[in-house]
Coordinates of C-alpha atoms in Angstrom, one line a residue:
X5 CA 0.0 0.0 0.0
X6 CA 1.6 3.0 -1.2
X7 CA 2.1 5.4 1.8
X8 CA -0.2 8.6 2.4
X9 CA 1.3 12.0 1.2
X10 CA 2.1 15.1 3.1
X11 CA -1.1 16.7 2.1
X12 CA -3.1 13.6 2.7
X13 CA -1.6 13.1 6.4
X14 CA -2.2 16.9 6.9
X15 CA -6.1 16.3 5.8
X16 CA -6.5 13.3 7.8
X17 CA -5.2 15.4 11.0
X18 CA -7.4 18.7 10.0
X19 CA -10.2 16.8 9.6
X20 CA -12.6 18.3 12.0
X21 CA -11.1 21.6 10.8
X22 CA -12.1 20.6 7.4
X23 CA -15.8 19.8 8.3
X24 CA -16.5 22.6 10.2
X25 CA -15.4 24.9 7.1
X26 CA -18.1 22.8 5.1
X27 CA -20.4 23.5 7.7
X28 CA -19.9 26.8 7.8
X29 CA -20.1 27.2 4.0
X30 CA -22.2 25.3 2.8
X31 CA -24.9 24.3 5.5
X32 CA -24.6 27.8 6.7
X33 CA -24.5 30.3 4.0
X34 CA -20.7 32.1 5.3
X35 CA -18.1 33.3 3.3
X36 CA -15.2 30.8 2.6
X37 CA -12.6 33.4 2.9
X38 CA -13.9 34.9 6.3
X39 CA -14.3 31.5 7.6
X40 CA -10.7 30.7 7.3
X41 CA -9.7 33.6 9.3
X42 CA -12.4 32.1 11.8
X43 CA -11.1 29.0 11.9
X44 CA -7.3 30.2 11.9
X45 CA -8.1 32.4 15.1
X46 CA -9.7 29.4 17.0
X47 CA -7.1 27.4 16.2
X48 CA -4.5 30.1 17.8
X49 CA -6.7 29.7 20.7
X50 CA -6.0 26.0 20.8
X51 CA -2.0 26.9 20.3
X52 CA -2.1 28.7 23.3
X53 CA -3.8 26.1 25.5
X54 CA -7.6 26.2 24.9
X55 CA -7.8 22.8 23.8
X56 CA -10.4 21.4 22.2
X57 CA -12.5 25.1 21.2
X58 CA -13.0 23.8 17.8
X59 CA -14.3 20.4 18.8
X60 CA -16.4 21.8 21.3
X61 CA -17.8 24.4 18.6
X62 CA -18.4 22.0 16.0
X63 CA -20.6 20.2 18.6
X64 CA -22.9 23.4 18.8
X65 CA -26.2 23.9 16.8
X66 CA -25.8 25.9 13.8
X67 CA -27.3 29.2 15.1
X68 CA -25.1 28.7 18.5
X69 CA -21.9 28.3 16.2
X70 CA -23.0 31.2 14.1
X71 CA -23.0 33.4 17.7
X72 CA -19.5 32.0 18.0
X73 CA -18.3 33.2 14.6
X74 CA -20.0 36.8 15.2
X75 CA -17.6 36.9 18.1
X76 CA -14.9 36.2 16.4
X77 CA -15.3 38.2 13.6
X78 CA -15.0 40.7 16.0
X79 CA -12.2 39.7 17.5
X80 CA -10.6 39.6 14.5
X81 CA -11.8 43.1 13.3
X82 CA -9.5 44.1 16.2
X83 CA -6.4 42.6 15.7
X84 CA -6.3 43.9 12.5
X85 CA -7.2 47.5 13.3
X86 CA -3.5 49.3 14.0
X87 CA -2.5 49.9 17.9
X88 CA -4.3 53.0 18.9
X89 CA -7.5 53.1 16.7
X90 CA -10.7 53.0 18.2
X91 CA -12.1 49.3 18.1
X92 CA -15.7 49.8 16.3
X93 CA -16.9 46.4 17.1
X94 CA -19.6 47.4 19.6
X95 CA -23.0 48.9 19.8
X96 CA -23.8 51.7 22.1
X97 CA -24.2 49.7 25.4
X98 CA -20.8 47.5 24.4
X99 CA -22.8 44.2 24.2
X100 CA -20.8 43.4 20.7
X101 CA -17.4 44.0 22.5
X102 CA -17.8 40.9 25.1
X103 CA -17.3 37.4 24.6
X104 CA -19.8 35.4 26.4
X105 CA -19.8 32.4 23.7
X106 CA -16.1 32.3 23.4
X107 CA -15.4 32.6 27.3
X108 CA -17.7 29.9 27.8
X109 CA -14.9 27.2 25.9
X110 CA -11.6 29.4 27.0
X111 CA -9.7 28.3 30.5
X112 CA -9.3 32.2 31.1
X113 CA -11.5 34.4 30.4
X114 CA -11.4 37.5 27.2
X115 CA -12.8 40.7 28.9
X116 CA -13.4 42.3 25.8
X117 CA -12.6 41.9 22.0
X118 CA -10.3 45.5 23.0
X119 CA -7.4 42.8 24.4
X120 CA -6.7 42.2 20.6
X121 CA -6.2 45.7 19.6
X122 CA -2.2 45.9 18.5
X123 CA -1.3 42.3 19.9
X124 CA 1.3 41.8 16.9
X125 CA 2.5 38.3 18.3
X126 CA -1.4 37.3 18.2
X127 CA -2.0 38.6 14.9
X128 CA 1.3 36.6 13.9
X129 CA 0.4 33.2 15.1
X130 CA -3.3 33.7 13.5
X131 CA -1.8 34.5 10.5
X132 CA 0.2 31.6 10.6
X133 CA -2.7 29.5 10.9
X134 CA -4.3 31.0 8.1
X135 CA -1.6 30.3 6.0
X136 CA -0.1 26.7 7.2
X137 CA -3.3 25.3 7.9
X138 CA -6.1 26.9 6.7
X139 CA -5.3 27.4 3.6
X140 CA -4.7 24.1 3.4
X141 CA -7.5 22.0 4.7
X142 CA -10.1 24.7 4.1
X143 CA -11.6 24.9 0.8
X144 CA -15.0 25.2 -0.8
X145 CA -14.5 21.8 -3.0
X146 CA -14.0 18.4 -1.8
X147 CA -11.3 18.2 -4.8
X148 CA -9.0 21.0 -4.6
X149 CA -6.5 21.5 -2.3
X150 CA -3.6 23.8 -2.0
X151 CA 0.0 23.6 -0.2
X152 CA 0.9 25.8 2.8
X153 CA 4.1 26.8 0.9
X154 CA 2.0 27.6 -2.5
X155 CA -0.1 31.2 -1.3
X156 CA 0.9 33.6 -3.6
X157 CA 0.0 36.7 -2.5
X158 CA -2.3 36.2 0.4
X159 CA -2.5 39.0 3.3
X160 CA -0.8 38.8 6.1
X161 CA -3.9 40.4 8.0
X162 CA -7.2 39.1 7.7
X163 CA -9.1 41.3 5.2
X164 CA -12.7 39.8 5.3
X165 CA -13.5 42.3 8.2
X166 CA -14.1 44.8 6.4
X167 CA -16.3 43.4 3.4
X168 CA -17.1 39.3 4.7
X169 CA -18.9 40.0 7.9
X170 CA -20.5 37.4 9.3
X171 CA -24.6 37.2 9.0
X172 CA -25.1 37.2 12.5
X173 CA -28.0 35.8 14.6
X174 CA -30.6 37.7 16.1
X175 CA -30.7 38.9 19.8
X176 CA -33.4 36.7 21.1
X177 CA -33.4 37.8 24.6
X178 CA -35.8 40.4 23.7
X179 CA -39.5 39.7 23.5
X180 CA -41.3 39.3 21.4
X181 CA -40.3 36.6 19.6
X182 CA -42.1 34.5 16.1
X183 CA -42.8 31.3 17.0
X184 CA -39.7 29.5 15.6
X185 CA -37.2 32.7 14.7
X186 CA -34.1 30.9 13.5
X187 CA -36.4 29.8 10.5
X188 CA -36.4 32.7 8.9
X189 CA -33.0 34.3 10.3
X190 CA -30.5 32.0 8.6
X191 CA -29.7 31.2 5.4
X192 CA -29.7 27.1 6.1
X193 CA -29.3 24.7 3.7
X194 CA -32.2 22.5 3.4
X195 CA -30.0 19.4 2.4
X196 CA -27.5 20.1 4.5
X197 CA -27.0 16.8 7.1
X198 CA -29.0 16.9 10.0
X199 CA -27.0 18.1 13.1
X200 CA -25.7 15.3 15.7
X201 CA -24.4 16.3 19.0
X202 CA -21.0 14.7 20.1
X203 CA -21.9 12.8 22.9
X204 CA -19.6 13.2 26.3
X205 CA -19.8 12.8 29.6
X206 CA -21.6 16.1 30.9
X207 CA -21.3 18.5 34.2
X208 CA -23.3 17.7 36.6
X209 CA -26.7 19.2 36.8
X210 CA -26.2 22.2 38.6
X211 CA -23.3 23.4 36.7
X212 CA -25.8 23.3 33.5
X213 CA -28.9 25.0 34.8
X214 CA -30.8 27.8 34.8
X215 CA -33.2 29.4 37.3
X216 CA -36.1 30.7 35.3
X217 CA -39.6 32.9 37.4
X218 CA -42.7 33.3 35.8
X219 CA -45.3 36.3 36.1
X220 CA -47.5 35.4 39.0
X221 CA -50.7 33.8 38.0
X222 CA -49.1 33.3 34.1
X223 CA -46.7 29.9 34.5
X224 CA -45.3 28.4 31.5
X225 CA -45.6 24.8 31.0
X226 CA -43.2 22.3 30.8
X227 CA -43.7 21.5 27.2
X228 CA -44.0 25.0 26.4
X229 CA -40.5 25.6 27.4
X230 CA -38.5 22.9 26.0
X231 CA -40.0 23.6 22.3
X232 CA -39.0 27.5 22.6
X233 CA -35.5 26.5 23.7
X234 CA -34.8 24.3 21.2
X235 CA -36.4 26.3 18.4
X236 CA -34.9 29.3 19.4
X237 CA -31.4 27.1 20.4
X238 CA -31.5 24.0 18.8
X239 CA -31.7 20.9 20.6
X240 CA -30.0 22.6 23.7
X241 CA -32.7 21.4 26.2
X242 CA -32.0 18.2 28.8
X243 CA -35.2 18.6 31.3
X244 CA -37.1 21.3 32.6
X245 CA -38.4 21.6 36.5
X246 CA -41.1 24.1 37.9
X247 CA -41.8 24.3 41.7
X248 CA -44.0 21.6 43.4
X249 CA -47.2 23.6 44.6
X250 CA -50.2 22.5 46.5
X251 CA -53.9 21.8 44.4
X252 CA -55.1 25.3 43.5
X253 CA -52.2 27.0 43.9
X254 CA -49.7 28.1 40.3
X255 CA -46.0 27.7 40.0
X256 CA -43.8 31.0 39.8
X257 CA -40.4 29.3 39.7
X258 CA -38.3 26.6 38.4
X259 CA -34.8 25.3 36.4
X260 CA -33.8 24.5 32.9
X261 CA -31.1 22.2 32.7
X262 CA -29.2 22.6 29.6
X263 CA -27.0 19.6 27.6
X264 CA -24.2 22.3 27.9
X265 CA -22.4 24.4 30.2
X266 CA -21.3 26.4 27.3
X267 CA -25.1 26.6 26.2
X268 CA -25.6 29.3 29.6
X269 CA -23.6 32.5 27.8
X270 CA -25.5 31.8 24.9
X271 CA -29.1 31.8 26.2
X272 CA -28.3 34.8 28.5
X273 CA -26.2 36.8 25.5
X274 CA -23.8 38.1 27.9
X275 CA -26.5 39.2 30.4
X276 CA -27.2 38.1 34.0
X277 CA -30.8 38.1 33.4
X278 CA -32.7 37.5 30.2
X279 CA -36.2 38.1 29.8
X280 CA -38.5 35.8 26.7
X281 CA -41.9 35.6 25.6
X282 CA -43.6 32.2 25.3
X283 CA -46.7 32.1 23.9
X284 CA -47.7 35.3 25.4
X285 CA -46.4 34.6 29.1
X286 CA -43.3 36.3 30.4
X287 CA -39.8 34.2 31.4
X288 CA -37.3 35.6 33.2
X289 CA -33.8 33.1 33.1
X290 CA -30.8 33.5 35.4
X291 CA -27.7 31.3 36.1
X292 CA -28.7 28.5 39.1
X293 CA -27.1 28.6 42.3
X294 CA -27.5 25.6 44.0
X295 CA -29.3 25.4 47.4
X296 CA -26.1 25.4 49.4
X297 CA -25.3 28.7 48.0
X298 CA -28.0 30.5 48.3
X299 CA -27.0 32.0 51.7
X300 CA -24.4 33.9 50.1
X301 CA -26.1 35.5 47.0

């Protein structure tokens, strides 16, 4: 058997990298050159000891992987902007310049996308990425590949933030909401593969849960809440609980647990408290603190 190739052991070894750039293209409607400069900046943070961001990602829904993406393109928009000049990447409250998505997969914690702004060795090893790896393993067709040493003329810095950016998702902790949003707000492919979770072994319950309050006399039903999450989410939903009450009386409190710690940033968008409409009824969502904590919240 004639032995594999350098490009062929290369492909073999990128190949999550590979199918998340598929994913990204051609399930989810983003530009191939912009996704490399994605994809080269989470693999920086993997170079730097966040391991297993990418895997972790390309275990994400697609509108959840799109928020992570939006956030990077951000991030990017920064290292690329000369030391000095104002980072635009943020709206007038700053919501866009925090990293509630990212932080969730990184051992420390981003405080804003401002900690890119003139970090030349950062911008270096990304655009190493882009051009040793990327490059490489990321392309549009199944049949065409390229060598790291063979780039021509590509940039140094990633240029897609100006003109590529990334069709971000809608902020859906603001009522009210359509039924099903993500239905209309992203460009899915219909034949695209259905998405499969990887299965591992999950935080325990508490470490995955939400505390959620109803409006007095308006609770929310089981059901009700599990089919908004995972519209709204994707299949992000493991059980829901509402508070036991005596006959007559109406529940005005209970917990989401999610399949995902990382799923918690992403429900809130970057907020402590985040407020949704369910079929007419008001939800208010917070992170859970177990019982043996409460006496210091």
């Amino acid at each position: 058997m004639a032995s594999l190739t350098t490009m062929e052991k290369m492909l073999l070894f990128h190949k999550l990298e590979s199918d998340l750039f598929h994913r990204l293209v051609h399930d989810l409607a983003q530009d191939p050159a912009a996704m490399r400069w994605v994809i080269a900046l989470w693999l920086w943070f993997e170079s730097v000891g966040h391991h297993d961001f990418i895997r972790r990602v390309a275990a994400l829904p697609g509108p959840v992987v799109l928020r992570f993406v939006e956030e990077a393109i951000a991030c990017l928009r920064c290292l690329a902007s000369p030391a000095g000049q104002g980072a635009t990447a943020s709206d007038g409250d700053g919501r866009d310049r925090r990293l509630p998505c990212t932080n969730a997969l990184l051992t420390e914690p981003i405080n804003d996308v401002a900690y890119f702004q003139g970090r030349r060795e950062v911008l270096d090893g990304v655009s190493h990425q882009h051009k040793s790896i990327c490059l490489a393993v990321c392309n549009v067709g199944n049949n065409t590949t390229c060598m790291p040493g063979n780039t021509g003329s590509v940039p140094a810095t990633p240029p897609m933030v100006v003109s590529s950016p990334v069709r971000a998702t809608p902020r859906v902790a603001v009522a009210p909401l359509p039924l099903n949003p993500m239905a209309t707000s992203f460009p899915l492919n219909p034949m695209a593969s259905p998405w499969i979770p990887i299965m591992q072994s999950p935080l325990p319950d508490d470490y995955r849960s939400l505390f959620i309050t109803f409006s007095k006399g308006y609770p929310i039903s089981k059901e009700d809440i599990i089919e908004f999450f995972n519209s709204v989410f994707g299949p992000c939903i493991e059980t829901v609980m509402v508070e036991k009450v005596a006959p007559g009386q109406q529940p005005v409190y209970g917990r989401v647990v999610l399949r995902s710690a990382a799923m918690i940033p992403v429900v809130l968008d970057g907020r402590q408290t985040a407020k949704f409409l369910i079929k007419g009824r008001h939800l208010w969502a917070r992170i859970y603190i177990p019982s043996t904590r409460l006496s210091d919240a």
